[in-house]
Coordinates of C-alpha atoms in Angstrom, one line a residue:
X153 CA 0.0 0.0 0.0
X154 CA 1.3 3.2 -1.0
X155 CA 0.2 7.3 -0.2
X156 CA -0.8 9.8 -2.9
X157 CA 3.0 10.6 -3.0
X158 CA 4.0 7.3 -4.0
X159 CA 5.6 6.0 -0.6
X160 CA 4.8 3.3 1.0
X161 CA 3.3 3.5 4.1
X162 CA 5.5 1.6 6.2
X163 CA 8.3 2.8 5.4
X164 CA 7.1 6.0 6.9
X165 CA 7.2 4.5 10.1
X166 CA 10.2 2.3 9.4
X167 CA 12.1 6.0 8.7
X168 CA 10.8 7.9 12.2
X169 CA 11.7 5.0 14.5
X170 CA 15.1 4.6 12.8
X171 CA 15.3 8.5 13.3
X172 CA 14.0 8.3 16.7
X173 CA 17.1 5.2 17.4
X174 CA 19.7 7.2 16.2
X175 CA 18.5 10.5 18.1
X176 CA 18.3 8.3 21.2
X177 CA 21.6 6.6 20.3
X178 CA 23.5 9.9 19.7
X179 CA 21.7 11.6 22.5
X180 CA 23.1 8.4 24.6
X181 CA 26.7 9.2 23.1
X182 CA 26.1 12.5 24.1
X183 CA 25.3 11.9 27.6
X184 CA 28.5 9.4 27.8
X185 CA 30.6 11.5 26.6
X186 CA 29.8 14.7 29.0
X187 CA 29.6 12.2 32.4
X188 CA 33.2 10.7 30.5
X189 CA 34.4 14.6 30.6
X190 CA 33.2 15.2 33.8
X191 CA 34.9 11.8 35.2
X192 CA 37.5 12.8 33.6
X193 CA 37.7 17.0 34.5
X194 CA 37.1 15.4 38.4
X195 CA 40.0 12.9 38.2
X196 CA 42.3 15.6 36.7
X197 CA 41.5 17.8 39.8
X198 CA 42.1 15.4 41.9
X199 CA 45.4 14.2 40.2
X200 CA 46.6 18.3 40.7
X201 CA 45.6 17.9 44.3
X202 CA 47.5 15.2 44.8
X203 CA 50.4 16.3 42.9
X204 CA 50.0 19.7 44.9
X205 CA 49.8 17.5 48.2
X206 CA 52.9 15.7 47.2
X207 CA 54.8 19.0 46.5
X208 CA 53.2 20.3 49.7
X209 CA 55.0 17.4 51.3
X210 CA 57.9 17.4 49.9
X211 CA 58.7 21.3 50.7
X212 CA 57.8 20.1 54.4
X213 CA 60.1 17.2 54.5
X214 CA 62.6 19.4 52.7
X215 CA 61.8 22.5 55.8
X216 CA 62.3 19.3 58.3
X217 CA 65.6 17.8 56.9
X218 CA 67.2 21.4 56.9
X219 CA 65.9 22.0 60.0
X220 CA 67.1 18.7 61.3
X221 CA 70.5 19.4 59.8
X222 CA 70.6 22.7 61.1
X223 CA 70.2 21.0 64.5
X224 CA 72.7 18.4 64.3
X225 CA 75.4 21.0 63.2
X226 CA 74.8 23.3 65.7
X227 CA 74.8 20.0 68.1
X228 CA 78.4 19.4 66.7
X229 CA 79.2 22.6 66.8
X230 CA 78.6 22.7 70.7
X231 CA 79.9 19.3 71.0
X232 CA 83.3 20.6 69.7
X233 CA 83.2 23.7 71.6
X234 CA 82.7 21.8 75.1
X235 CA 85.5 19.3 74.0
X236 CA 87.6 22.5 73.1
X237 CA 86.2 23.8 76.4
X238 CA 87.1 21.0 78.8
X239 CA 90.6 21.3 76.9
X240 CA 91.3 24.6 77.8
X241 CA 90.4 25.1 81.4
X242 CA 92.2 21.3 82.6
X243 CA 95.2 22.4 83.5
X244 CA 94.9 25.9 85.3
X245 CA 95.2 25.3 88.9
X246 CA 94.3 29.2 90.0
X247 CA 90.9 29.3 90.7
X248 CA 90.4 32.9 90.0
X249 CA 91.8 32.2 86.9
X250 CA 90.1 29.2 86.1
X251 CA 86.4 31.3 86.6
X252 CA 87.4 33.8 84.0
X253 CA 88.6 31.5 81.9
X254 CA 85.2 29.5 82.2
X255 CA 82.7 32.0 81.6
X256 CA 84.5 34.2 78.4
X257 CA 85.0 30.4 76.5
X258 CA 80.8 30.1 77.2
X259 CA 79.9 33.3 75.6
X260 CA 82.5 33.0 73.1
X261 CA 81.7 29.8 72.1
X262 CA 78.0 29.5 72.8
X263 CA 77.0 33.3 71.7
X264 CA 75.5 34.2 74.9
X265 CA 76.3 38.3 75.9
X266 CA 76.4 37.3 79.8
X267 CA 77.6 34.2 81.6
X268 CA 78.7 34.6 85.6
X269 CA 79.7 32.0 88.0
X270 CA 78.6 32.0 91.6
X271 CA 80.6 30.2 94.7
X272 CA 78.9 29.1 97.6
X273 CA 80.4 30.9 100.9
X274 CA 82.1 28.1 103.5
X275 CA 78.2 27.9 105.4
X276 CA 76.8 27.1 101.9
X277 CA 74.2 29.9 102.8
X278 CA 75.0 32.8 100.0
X279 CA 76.2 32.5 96.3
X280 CA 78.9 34.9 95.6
X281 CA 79.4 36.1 91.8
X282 CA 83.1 35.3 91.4
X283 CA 83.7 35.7 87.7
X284 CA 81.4 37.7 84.5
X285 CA 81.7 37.6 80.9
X286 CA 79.9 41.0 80.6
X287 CA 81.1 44.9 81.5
X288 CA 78.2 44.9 83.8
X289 CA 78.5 41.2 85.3
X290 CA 82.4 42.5 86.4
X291 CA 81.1 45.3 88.0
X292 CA 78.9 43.4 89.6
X293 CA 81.7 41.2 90.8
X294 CA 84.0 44.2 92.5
X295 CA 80.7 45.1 94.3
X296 CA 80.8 41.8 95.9
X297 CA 77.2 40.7 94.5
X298 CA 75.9 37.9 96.5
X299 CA 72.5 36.0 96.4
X300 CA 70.9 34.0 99.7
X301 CA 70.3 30.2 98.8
X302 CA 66.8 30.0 99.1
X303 CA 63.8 29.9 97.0
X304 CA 63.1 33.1 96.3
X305 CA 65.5 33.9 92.9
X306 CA 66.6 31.4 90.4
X307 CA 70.0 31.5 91.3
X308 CA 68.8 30.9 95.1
X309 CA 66.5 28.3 94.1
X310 CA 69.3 26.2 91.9
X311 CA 71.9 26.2 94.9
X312 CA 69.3 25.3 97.0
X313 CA 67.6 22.3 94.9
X314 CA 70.4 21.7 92.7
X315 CA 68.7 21.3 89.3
X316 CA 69.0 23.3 86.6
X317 CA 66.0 26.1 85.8
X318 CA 65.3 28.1 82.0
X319 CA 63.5 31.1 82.7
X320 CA 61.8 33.5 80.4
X321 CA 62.0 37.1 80.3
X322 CA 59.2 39.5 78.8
X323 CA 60.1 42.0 76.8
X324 CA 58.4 44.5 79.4
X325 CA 59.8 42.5 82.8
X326 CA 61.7 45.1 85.4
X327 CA 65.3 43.9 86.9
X328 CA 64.1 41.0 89.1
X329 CA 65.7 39.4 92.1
X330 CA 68.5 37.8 90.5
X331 CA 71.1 39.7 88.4
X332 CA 68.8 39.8 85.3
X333 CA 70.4 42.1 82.6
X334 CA 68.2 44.8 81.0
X335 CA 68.3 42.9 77.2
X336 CA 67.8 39.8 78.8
X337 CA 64.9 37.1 77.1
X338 CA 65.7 34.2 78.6
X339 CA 67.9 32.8 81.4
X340 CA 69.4 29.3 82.7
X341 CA 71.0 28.5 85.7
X342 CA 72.9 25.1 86.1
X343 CA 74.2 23.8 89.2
X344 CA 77.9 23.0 90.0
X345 CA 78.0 19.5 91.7
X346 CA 81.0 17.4 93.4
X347 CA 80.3 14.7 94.7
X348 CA 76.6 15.2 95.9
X349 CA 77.7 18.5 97.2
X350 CA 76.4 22.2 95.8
X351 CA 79.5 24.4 95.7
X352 CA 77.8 26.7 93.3
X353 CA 75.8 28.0 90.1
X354 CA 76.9 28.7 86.5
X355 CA 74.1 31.8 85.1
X356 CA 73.9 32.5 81.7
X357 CA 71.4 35.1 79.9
X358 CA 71.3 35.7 76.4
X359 CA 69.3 38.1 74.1
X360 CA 66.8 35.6 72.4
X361 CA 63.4 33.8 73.8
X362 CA 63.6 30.5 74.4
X363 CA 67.6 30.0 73.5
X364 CA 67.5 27.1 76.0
X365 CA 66.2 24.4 74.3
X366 CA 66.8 20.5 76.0
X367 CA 70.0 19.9 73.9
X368 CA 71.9 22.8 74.8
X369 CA 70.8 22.6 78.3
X370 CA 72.3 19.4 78.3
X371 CA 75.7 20.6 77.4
X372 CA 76.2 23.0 79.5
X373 CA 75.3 21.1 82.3
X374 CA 78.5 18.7 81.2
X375 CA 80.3 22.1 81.1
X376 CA 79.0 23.0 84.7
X377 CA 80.0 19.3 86.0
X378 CA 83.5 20.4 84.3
X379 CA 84.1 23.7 86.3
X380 CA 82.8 22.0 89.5
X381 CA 85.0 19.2 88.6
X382 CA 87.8 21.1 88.0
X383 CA 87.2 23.8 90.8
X384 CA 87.7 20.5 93.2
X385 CA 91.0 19.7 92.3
X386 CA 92.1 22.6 91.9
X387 CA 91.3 23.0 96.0
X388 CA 92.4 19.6 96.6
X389 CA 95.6 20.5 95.0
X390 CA 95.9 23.4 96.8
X391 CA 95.3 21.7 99.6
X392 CA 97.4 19.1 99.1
X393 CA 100.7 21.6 98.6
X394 CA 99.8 23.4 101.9
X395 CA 100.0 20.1 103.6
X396 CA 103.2 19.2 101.7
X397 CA 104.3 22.2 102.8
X398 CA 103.5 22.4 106.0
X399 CA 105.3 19.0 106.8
X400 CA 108.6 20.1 104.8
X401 CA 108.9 22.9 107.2
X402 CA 108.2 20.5 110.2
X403 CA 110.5 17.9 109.1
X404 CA 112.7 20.8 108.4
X405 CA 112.6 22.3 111.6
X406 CA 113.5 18.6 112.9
X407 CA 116.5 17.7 110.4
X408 CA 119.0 20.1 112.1
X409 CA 118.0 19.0 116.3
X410 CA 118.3 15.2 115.0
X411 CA 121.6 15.9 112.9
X412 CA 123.0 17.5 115.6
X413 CA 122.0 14.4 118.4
X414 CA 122.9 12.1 115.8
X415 CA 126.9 13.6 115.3
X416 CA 127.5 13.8 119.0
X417 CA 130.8 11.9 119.8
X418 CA 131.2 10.8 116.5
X419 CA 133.9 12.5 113.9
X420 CA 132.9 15.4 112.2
X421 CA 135.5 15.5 109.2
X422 CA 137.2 12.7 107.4
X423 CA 139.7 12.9 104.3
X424 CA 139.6 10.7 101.2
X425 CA 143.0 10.2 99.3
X426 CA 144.5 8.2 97.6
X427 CA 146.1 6.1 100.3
X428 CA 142.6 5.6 102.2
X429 CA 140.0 7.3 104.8
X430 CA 141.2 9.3 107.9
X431 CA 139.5 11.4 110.6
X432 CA 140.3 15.0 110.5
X433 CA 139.4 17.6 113.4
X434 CA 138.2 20.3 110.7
X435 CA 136.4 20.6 107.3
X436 CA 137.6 24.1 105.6
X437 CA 138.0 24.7 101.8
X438 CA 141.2 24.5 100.7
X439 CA 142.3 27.7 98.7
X440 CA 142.2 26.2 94.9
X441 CA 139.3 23.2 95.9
X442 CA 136.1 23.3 95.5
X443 CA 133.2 22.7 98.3
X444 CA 130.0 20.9 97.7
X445 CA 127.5 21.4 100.2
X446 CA 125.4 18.2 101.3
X447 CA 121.4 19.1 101.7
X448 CA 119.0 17.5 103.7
X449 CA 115.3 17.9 103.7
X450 CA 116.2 22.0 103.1
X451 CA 118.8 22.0 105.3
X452 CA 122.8 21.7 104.9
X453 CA 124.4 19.3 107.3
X454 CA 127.7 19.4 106.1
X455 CA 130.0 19.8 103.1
X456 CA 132.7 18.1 100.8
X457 CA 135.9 19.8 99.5
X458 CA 137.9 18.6 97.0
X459 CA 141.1 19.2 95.8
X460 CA 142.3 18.4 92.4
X461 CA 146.3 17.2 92.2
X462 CA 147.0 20.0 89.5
X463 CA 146.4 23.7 89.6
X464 CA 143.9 24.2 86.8
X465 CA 140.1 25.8 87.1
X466 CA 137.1 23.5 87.7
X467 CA 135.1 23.5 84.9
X468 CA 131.6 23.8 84.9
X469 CA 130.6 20.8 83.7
X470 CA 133.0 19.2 86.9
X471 CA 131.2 21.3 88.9
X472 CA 127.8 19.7 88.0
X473 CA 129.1 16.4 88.2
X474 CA 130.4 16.9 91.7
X475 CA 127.0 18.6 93.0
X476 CA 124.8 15.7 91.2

């Protein structure tokens, strides 16, 4: 069957639901391809986020490892400087010097403006500033600055407890109890320790907040056990020599009483020659000879002359021999 145009009629149809399949089919493409583009525009994004995340990272990890390394080089850094420290202040045995010594190798070394050392008195009741690194700590020093070991001041409350305190300074803070410098930030006081006694406290101030941080505290505590280490033998050195000295002049004092008791009746001179040993009344130096006097704990208990067969000078290298 056919229209007035000459189509068939169901062909008509055939055409507009073909038509209608491929509109449906493209419109399907269509819709595939926009939900492909918005997959595709949403994974993209989140591909640059992670990429921007992974750069964030990296940048942090990169902040960390430099800080890290930062760290651990100023840690060697103070590590040497304490090994250099210890080095320098081991064989000074004046204690005056040894204080001085001590506190301008911290600021040197450790770039802190003020470091002081205090010495308990003999009644371990008052910490008196021995040595400064700073103009105004020395003043300080001549004055005789002395803090009470109590709880009241930092300094009093290390000597007293004998840990080590950090404190912090705000930027508006007045001079406080202790011997707090006007530019001060922050503040640590370390105690000086032999064996399980106080004997004093290291102070050091410096110009920054919080330059006190666990590792550095750490070191200069090994530094403070090194000056109170070092303070001790230098006292028990001392010490030692005044006893040393004080029994050389004793035994001294006894040599010549004993010498004496111990020549009575016996001779006091004998001759050495050639044909043998003889008692003589009296030693004296013979005009060309050459006396050697005989020492005894300090004192001279007696002499020897001798007398050379020829008439020629004593040399000074026989002269050595002879008093050796």
């Amino acid at each position: 069957r056919t229209s007035s145009h000459g189509i068939a009629a169901g062909s008509l149809g055939d055409w507009l639901a073909g038509s209608a399949t491929f509109v449906w089919r493209g419109a399907l493409i269509v819709t595939g391809l926009r939900l492909f583009q918005t997959e595709f525009a949403r994974g993209l994004e989140k591909a640059r986020e992670a990429f921007r995340a992974v750069q964030t990272e990296r940048r942090s990890l990169e902040t960390h490892v430099a800080e890290r390394t930062r760290e651990l080089e100023g840690r060697n850094s103070q590590m040497r400087a304490s090994v250099y420290f210890t080095r320098e202040i081991a064989d000074i045995q004046a204690i005056p010097t040894l204080l001085s010594k001590a506190v301008a190798l911290i600021s040197q070394h450790f770039g802190h403006f003020h470091a002081a050392l205090f010495l308990l008195d003999d009644q371990g009741k008052t910490a008196v500033m021995q040595a400064a690194s700073s103009e105004a700590g020395r003043k300080m020093v001549e004055d005789g600055y002395r803090v009470k070991v109590d709880d009241r001041s930092l300094i009093g409350r290390v000597a007293e407890r004998g840990k080590l305190y950090v404190s912090l300074i705000p930027d508006n803070a007045t001079a406080q109890k202790d011997f707090t410098l006007p530019q001060s930030r922050s503040e640590i006081a370390l105690p000086l320790i032999v064996r399980g006694k106080i004997i004093g406290v290291l102070d050091i101030q410096s110009e920054q907040s919080q330059a006190f941080g666990q590792n550095e505290a750490e070191i200069l505590q090994l530094l403070a056990d090194q000056i109170a280490a070092s303070i001790d033998n230098v006292r028990l050195l001392n010490e030692s020599q005044a006893f040393v000295n004080q029994l050389e002049t004793l035994t001294s004092q006894q040599t010549r009483p004993a010498w004496n008791e111990f020549l009575k009746n016996r001779k006091l001179a004998y001759q050495f020659t050639p044909a043998g040993i003889k008692s003589i009344t009296t030693s004296t130096k013979p005009k060309d000879g050459l006396k050697i006097p005989l020492i005894l704990r300090g004192q001279e208990i007696g002499s020897i002359a001798l007398k050379r067969k020829d008439t020629s000078d004593w040399g000074e290298a026989e002269r050595d021999l002879a008093e050796k």
